XYZ file of C-alpha atoms in Angstrom:
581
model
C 82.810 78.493 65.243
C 83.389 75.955 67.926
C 80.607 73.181 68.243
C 79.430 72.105 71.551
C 76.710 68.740 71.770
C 75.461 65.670 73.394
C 77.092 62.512 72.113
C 75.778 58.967 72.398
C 78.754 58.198 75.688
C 80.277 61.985 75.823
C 80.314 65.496 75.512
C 81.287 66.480 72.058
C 83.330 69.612 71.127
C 84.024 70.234 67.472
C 82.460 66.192 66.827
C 85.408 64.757 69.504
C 84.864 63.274 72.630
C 85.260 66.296 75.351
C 85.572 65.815 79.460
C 84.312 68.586 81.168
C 86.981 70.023 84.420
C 85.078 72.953 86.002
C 85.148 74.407 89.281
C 82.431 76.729 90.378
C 83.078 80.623 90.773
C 80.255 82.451 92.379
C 81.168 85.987 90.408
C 78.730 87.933 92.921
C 81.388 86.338 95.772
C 84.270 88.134 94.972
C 85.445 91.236 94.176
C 85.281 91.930 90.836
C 88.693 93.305 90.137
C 89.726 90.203 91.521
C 87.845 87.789 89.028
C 90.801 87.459 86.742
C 93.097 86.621 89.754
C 90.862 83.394 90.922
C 90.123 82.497 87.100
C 93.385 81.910 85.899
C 94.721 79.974 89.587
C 91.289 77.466 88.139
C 93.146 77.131 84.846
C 96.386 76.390 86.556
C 95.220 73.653 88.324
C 93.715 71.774 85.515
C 90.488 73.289 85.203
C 89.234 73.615 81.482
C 85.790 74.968 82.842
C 84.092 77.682 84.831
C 80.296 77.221 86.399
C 78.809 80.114 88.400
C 75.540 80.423 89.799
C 73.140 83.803 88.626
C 71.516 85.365 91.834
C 68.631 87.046 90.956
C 68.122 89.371 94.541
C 71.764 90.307 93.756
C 70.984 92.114 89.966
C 66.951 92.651 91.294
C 66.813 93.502 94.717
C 63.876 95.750 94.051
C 61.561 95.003 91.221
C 62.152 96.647 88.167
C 65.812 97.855 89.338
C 67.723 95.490 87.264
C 71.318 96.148 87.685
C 74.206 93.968 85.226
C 77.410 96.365 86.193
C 80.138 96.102 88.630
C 79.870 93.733 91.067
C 76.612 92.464 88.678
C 78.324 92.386 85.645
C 78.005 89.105 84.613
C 78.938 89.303 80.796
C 82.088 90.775 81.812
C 82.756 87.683 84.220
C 82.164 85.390 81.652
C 84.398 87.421 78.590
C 86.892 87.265 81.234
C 86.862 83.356 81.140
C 86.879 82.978 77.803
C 89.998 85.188 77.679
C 91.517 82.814 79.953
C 90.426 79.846 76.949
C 88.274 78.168 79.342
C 83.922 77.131 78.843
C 81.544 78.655 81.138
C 78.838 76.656 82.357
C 75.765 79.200 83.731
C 73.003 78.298 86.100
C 70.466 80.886 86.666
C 67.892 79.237 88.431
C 66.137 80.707 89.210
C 66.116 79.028 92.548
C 70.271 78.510 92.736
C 70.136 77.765 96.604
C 74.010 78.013 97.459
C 73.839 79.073 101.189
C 73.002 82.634 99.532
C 70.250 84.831 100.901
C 66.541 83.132 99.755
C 68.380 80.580 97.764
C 68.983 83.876 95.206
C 65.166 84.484 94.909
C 64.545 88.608 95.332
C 62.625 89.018 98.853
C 59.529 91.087 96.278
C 58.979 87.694 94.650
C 58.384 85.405 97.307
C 56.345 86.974 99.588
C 52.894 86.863 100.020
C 50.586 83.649 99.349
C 51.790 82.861 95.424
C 53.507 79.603 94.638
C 57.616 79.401 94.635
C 59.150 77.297 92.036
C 55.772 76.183 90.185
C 53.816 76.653 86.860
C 51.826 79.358 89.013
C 51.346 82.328 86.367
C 52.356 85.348 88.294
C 55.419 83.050 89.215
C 55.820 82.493 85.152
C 55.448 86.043 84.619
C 58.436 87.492 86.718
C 60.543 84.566 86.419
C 60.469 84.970 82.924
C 61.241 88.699 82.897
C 64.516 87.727 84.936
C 65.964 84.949 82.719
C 64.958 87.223 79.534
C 67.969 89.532 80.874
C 69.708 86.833 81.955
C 70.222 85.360 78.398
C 70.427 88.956 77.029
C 74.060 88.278 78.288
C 74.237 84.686 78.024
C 72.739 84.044 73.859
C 76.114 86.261 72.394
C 78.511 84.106 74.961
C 77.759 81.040 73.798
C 80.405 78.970 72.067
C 78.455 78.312 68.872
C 78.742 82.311 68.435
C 82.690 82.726 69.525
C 81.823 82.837 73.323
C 82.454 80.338 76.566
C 79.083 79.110 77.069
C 78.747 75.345 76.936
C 76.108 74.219 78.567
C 73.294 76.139 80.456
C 71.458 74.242 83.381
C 67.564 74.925 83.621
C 66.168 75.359 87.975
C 68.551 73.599 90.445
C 67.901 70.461 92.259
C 64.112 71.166 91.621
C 63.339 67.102 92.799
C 64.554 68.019 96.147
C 61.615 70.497 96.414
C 58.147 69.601 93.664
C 57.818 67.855 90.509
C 55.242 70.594 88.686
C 56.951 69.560 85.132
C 54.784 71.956 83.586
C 56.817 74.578 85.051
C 60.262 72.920 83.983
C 58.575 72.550 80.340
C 58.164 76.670 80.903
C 61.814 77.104 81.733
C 63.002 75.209 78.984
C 60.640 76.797 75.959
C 61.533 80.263 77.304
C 65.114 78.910 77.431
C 64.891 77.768 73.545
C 62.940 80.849 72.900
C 65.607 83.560 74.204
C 67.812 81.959 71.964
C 69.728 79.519 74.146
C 71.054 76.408 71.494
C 73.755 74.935 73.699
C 72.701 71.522 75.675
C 70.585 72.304 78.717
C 71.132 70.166 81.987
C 69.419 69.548 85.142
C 71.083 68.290 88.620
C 70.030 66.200 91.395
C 70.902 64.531 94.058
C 71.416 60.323 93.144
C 67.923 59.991 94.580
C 65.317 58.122 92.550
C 62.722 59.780 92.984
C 64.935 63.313 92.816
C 65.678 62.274 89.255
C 62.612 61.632 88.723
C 60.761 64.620 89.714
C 63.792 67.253 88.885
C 64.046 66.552 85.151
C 62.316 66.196 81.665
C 63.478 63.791 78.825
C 65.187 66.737 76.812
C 66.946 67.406 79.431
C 70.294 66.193 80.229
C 70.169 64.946 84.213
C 73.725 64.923 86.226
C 74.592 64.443 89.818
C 75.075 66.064 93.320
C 77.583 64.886 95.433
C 80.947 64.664 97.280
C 81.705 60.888 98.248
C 80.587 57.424 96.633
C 81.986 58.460 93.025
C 80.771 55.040 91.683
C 77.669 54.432 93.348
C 76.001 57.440 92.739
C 77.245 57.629 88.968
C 75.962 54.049 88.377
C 72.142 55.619 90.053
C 72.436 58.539 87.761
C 73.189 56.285 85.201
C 69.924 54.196 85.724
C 68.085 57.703 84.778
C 70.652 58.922 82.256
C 71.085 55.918 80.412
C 72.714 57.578 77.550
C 75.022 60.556 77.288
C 78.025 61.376 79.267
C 77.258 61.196 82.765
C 78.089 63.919 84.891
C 78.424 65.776 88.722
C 77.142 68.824 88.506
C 78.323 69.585 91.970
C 81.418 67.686 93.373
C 81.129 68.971 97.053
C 84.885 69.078 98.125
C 83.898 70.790 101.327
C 81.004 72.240 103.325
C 79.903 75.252 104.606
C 79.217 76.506 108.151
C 76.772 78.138 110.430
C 77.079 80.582 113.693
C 77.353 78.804 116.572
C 79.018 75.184 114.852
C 82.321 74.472 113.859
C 84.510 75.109 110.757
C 83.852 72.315 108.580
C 86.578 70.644 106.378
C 87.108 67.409 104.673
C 90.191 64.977 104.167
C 92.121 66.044 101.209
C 93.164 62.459 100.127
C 89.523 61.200 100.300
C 88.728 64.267 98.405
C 90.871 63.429 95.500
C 90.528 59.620 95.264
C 86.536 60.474 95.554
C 87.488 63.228 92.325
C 89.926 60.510 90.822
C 87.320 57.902 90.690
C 84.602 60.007 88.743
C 87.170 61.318 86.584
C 88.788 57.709 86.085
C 85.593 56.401 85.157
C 84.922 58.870 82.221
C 82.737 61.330 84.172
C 82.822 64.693 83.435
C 82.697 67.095 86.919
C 82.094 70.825 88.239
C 84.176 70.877 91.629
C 81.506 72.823 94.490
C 83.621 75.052 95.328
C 86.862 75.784 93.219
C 87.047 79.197 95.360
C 83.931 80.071 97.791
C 84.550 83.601 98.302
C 82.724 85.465 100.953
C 78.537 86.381 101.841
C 79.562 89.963 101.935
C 77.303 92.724 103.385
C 73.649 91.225 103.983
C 73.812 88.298 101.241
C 74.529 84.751 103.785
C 71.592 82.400 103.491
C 70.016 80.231 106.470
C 69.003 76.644 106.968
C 66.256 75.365 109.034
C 65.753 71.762 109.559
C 64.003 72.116 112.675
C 66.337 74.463 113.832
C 67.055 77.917 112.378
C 71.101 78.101 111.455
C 72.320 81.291 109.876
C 75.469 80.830 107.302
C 78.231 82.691 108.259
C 80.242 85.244 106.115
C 83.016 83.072 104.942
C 82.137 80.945 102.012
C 85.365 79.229 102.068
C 83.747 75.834 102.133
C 87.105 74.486 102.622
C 87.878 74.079 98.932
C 90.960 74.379 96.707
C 91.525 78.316 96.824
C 90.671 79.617 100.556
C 88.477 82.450 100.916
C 91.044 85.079 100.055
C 91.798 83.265 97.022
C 94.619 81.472 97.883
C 95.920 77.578 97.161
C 94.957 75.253 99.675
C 96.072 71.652 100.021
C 93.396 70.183 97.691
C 94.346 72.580 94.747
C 97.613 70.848 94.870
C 96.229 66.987 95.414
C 92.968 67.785 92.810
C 96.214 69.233 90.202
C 97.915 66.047 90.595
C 94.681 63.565 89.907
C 93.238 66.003 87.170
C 97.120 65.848 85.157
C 96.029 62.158 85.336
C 93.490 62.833 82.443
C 94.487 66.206 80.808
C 96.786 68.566 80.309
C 97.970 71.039 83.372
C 99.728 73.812 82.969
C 103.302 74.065 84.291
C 102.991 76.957 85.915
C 101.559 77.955 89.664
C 100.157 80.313 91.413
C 102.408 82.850 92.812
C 102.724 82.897 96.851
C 100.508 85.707 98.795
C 102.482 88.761 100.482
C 102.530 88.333 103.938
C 99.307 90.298 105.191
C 99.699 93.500 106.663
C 99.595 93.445 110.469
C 98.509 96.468 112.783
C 96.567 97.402 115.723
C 93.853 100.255 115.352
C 92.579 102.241 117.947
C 88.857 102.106 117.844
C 87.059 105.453 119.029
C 83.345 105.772 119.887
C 81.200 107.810 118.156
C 77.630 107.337 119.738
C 74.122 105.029 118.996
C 73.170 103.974 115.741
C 70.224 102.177 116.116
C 68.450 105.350 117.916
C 66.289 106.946 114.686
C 63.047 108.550 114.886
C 60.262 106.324 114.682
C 58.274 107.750 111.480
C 55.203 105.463 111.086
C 51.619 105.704 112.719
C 51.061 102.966 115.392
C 50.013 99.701 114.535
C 47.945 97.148 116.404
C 50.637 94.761 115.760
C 54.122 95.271 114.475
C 55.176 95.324 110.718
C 57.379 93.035 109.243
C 60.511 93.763 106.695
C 58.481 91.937 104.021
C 55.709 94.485 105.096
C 58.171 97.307 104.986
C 59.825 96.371 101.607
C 62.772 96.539 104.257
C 66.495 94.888 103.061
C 68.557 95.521 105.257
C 69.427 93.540 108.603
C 67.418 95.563 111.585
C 64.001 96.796 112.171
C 63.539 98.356 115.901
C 59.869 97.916 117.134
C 58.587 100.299 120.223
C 55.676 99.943 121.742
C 54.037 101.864 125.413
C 53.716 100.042 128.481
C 50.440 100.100 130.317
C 50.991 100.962 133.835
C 52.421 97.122 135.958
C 52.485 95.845 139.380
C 56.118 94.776 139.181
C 57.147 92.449 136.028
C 55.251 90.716 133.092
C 55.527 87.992 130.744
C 56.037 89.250 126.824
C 55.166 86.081 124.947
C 55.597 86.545 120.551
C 54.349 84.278 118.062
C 57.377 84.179 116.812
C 60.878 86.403 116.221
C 62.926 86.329 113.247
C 65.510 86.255 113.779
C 67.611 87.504 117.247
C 65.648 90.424 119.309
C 67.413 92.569 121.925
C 64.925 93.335 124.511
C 64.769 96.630 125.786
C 62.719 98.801 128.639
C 62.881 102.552 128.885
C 66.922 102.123 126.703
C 67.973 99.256 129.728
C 68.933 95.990 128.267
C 66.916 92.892 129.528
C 67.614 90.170 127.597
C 67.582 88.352 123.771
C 64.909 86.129 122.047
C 66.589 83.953 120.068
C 64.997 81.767 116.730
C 67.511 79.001 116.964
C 67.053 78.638 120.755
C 62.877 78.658 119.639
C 62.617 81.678 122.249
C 59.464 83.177 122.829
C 59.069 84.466 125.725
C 60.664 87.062 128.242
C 59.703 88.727 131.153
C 59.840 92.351 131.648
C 60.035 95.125 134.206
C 57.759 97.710 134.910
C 58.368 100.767 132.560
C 57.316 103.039 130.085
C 58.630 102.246 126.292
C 59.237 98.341 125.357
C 61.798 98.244 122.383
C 62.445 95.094 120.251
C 65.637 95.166 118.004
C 65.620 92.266 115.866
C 68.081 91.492 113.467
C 67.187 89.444 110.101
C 69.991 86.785 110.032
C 69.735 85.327 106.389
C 66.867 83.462 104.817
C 66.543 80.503 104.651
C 68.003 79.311 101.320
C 66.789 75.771 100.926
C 63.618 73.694 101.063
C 59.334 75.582 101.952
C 60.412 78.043 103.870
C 62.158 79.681 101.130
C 60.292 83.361 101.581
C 59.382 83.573 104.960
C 58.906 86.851 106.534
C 60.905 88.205 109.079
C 61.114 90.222 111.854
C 58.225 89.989 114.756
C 55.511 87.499 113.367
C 51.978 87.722 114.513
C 50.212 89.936 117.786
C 52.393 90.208 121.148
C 51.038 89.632 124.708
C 51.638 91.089 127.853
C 50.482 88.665 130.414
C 47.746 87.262 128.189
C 46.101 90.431 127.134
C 46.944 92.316 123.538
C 50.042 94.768 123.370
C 49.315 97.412 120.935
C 50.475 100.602 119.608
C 53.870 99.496 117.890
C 55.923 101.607 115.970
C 58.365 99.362 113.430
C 61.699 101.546 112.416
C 63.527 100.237 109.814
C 67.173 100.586 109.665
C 69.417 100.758 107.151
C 72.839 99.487 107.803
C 74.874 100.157 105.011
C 73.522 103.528 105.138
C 74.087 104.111 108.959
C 77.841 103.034 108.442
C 78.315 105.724 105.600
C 77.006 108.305 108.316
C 78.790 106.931 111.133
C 82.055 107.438 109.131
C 81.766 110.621 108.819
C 81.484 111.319 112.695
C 84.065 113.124 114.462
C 85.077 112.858 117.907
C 84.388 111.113 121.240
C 81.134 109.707 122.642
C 79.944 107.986 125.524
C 79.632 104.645 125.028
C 75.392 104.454 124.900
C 73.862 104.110 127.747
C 72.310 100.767 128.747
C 75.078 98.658 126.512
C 72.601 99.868 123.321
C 74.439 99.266 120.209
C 77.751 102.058 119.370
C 79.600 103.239 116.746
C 83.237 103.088 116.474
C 85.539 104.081 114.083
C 89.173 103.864 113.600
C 91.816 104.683 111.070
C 94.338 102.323 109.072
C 97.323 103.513 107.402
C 98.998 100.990 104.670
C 101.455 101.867 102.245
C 99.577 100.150 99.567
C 96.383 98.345 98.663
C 96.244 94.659 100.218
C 94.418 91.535 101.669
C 93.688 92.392 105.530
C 92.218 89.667 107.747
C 90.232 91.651 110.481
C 90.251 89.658 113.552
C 86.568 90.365 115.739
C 87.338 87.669 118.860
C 87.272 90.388 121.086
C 84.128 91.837 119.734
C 80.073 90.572 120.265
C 78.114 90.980 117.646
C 77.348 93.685 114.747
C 78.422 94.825 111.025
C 81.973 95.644 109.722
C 82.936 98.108 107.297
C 86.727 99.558 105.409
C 86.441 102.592 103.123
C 82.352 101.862 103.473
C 82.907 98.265 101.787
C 80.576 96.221 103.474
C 82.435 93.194 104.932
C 79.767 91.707 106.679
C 78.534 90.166 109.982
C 80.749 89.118 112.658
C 79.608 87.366 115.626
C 81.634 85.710 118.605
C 79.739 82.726 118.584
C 81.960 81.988 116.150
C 83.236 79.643 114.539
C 84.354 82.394 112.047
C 86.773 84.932 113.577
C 88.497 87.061 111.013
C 86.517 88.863 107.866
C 88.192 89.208 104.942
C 88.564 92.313 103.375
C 89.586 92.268 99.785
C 92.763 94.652 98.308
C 90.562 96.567 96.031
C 88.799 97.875 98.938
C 92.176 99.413 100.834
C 94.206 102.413 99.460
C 97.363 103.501 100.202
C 97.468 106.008 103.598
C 94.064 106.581 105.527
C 91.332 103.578 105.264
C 88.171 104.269 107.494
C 87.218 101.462 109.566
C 83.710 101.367 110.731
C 82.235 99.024 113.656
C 78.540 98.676 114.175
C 78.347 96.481 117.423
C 74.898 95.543 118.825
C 76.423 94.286 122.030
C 79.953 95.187 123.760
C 83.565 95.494 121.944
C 85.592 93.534 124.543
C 88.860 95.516 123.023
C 88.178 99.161 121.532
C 90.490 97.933 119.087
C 90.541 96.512 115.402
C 92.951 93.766 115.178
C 94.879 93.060 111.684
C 96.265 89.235 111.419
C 98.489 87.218 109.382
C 95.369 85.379 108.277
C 92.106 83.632 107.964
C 90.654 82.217 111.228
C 88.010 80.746 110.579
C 87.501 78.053 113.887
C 87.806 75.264 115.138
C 87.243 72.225 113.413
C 85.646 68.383 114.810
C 88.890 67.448 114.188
């Protein structure tokens, strides 16, 4: 068997000095009949290495409903690197961040009062039921046993957020214990006092960053004294939010920065080889004094776009990494030109109009309250009898209401524009439909609870009586597709259905272009594709081959707003904004 360690200066496989190449490869990002595709283009550009991420909400999204197939099905990722002859680095958090839904915690563990990311027992308790699955598939992958697994990192930039080390001492016996015996690592931003707190002396510290190569490795360094020094997380691009721009970086800077860690001995894990895409629900949130909701792509500008194909940098990083190892002679193949087509879209009626099923409350519920995971709750509530308007002040919404009297639109509350107020006509029913954006994936308010926080007002005095109606999305779209013929679009520009048919000849890539669309929830053959919204900068959603067949594919359009164009636009490509360039 192949032996993977720690040496004085370097890695060490097999007792010889080893430089680690990865790229990271979110598995629960892509389709996973297109794994193989985006694992061997990382081998042909160099890469000897594959890191992914575990996310916890995607294999537990309900407690006790632990799910390791299909999209899940991690072990079969990671036998699908090693078949390519390439390491796997895992990092299962459980905290993993990522711009992915609650940083990849499951929405059952965080709420309530308990403490995230601590030594807190109840914490203990479920984390430690998670990672014992976890290495259930990890322990037979490792490379001391004939698998990929070199190295297996324990929490994820933990010195950004506490420094409780009896809870990283938990992590790492229950590590040891599950019968984990390759090298365990930490990261951390080239902070002092992040190195300080993220870490533990048996632990092997490494580095997050994208710029600064030998600055940063010489502060790392200064904590890491011996040992090959490492970035954990080479950020070759960034990500983007609703309402900002697309963000990319210079390729040239990009590979000098990647030349300069490499030339200096370093091993790396390039963040992002491929990004993939937040399909359905799963795009996280950041909130640094102002709530910004990820968008769908993950592209993060990096060396395979979002639909998996070669970018600029792959070409540049191939170039630098043949520098220091070998690279295979062979590319990737060029894409087939995208299919392009124009669908009729045809309305087929409300979808956010169900039956209201619980009791009244004095206040309204939120998801967290209503073990709710899908994007919309709508909250009713009677109007006492006015003299003309009032003023509807909430704690708080989280995180974009549509305001509604007796079905007539009368305005949004926004979180990121800190809305919180409204005034409303005289009527009889007062409807809320709030949408859940993402959580917030970084930093305290990892676990927040959404939807309308605390006891609404109606010109000072209490508003009670609410109904909350949760609404399944995913599960609306399956219905909606079914629907036959025409209906009026709803009355009161409520939310409608549409649906449309595409023919193709075979299975392929489609870009979906939704600039002439508002806001709402995309589906093909009831894949969930995601949000779109025109305040951009994202404009197209990908939708991945394996979803399309050849002849009929069902497109489904759940729009909150208006469709500008009763149409569903095919294009050549991604679109994914404009950038500060």
């Amino acid at each position: 068997m192949t032996s993977f360690s720690i040496g004085d200066t370097d890695f060490l496989r097999n007792g010889q000095k080893h430089q680690v190449i990865a790229g990271a490869l979110h598995y629960f990002r892509v389709h996973p009949d297109q794994w193989q595709d985006r694992i061997r283009k990382a081998r042909l550009m160099g890469l000897n290495t594959i890191e992914t991420y575990v996310a916890w909400n995607a294999h537990e999204p309900r407690k006790g409903e632990w799910n390791a197939t299909g999209w899940n099905d991690l072990g079969r990722f990671l036998d699908l690197v090693h078949a390519e002859g390439m390491d796997a680095i895992v990092r299962p958090g459980p905290y993993i961040c990522a711009e992915w839904h609650n940083g990849g915690l499951p929405t059952w563990l965080t709420g309530g009062e308990r403490a995230l990311r601590s030594s807190d027992p109840a914490f203990l308790a479920d984390i430690s039921a998670y990672l014992r699955r976890v290495y259930e598939i990890v322990v037979p992958r490792q490379i001391d046993r004939g698998g990929p697994v070199v190295l297996v990192q324990i929490e994820n930039e933990y010195g950004a957020y506490g420094s409780d080390k009896a809870y990283l001492e938990a992590l790492v016996a229950l590590t040891r214990e599950a019968g984990i015996t390759v090298p365990l690592t930490t990261v951390d931003q080239p902070v002092d006092q992040m190195l300080d707190d993220g870490s533990l002396p048996e632990l092997h510290k490494t580095g997050s960053f994208g710029s600064r190569s030998a600055e940063r490795l010489a502060t790392l360094r200064a904590h890491q004294p011996t040992g090959p020094l490492m970035c954990s997380e080479f950020w070759d691009g960034w990500f983007d939010w609703w309402g900002g721009v697309h963000h990319t970086t210079d390729v040239d800077a990009a590979a000098a920065d990647l030349d300069a860690l490499l030339s200096a001995g370093a091993s790396v894990n390039i963040y992002m080889f491929h990004g993939g895409t937040n399909f359905g629900l799963t795009n996280g949130a950041n909130h640094k004094g102002r709530y910004l909701p990820i968008v769908t792509s993950y592209d993060y500008d990096a060396p395979l776009d979002e639909a998996g194909n070669p970018t600029p940098k792959f070409s540049a990083f191939r170039d630098v990494i043949a520098k220091y190892a070998p690279v295979p002679d062979e590319l990737p193949q060029a894409a087939s030109p995208a299919p392009v087509a124009s669908v009729e879209l045809t309305p087929v009626g409300a979808w956010t109009d169900a039956a209201a099923s619980a009791a009244p409350a004095d206040r309204p519920a939120t998801f967290d309250e209503l073990a709710h995971l899908s994007a919309l709750v709508r909250y009713d509530v009677a109007l006492p009898a006015m003299d003309g308007s009032a003023l509807l002040v909430l704690d708080e919404v989280r995180d974009l209401g549509w305001v509604s009297v007796d079905g007539q639109r009368v305005g949004a509350l926004s979180r990121t524009r800190h809305d919180r107020s409204i005034r409303i006509p005289a009527g009889k029913t007062l409807s809320i439909l709030v949408e859940e954006q993402g959580r917030v994936n970084y930093d305290h308010r990892l676990g927040e609870e959404k939807g309308l926080i605390g006891s609404p007002t109606l010109d000072g005095a209490a508003l009670t009586g609410w109904t909350s109606t949760p609404i399944d999305v995913a599960a609306v779209a399956a219905e909606v597709a079914a629907r036959t013929g025409t209906s009026a679009v709803s009355d009161g520009d409520g939310p409608t259905a549409w649906v449309g048919d595409l023919t193709l000849d075979a299975p392929a890539d489609l870009f979906l272009d939704t600039g002439a669309w508002s806001k709402g929830f995309a589906f093909v053959n009831g894949f969930f594709l995601g949000r779109y919204w025109r305040n951009g900068p994202q404009r197209t959603l990908f939708v991945p081959a394996p979803a399309t067949r050849a002849g009929s594919n069902r497109v489904v359009v759940l729009e909150l707003e208006e469709l500008l164009s009763p149409r569903a636009e095919f294009v050549r490509g991604l679109h994914l904004g404009d950038t500060e360039e």
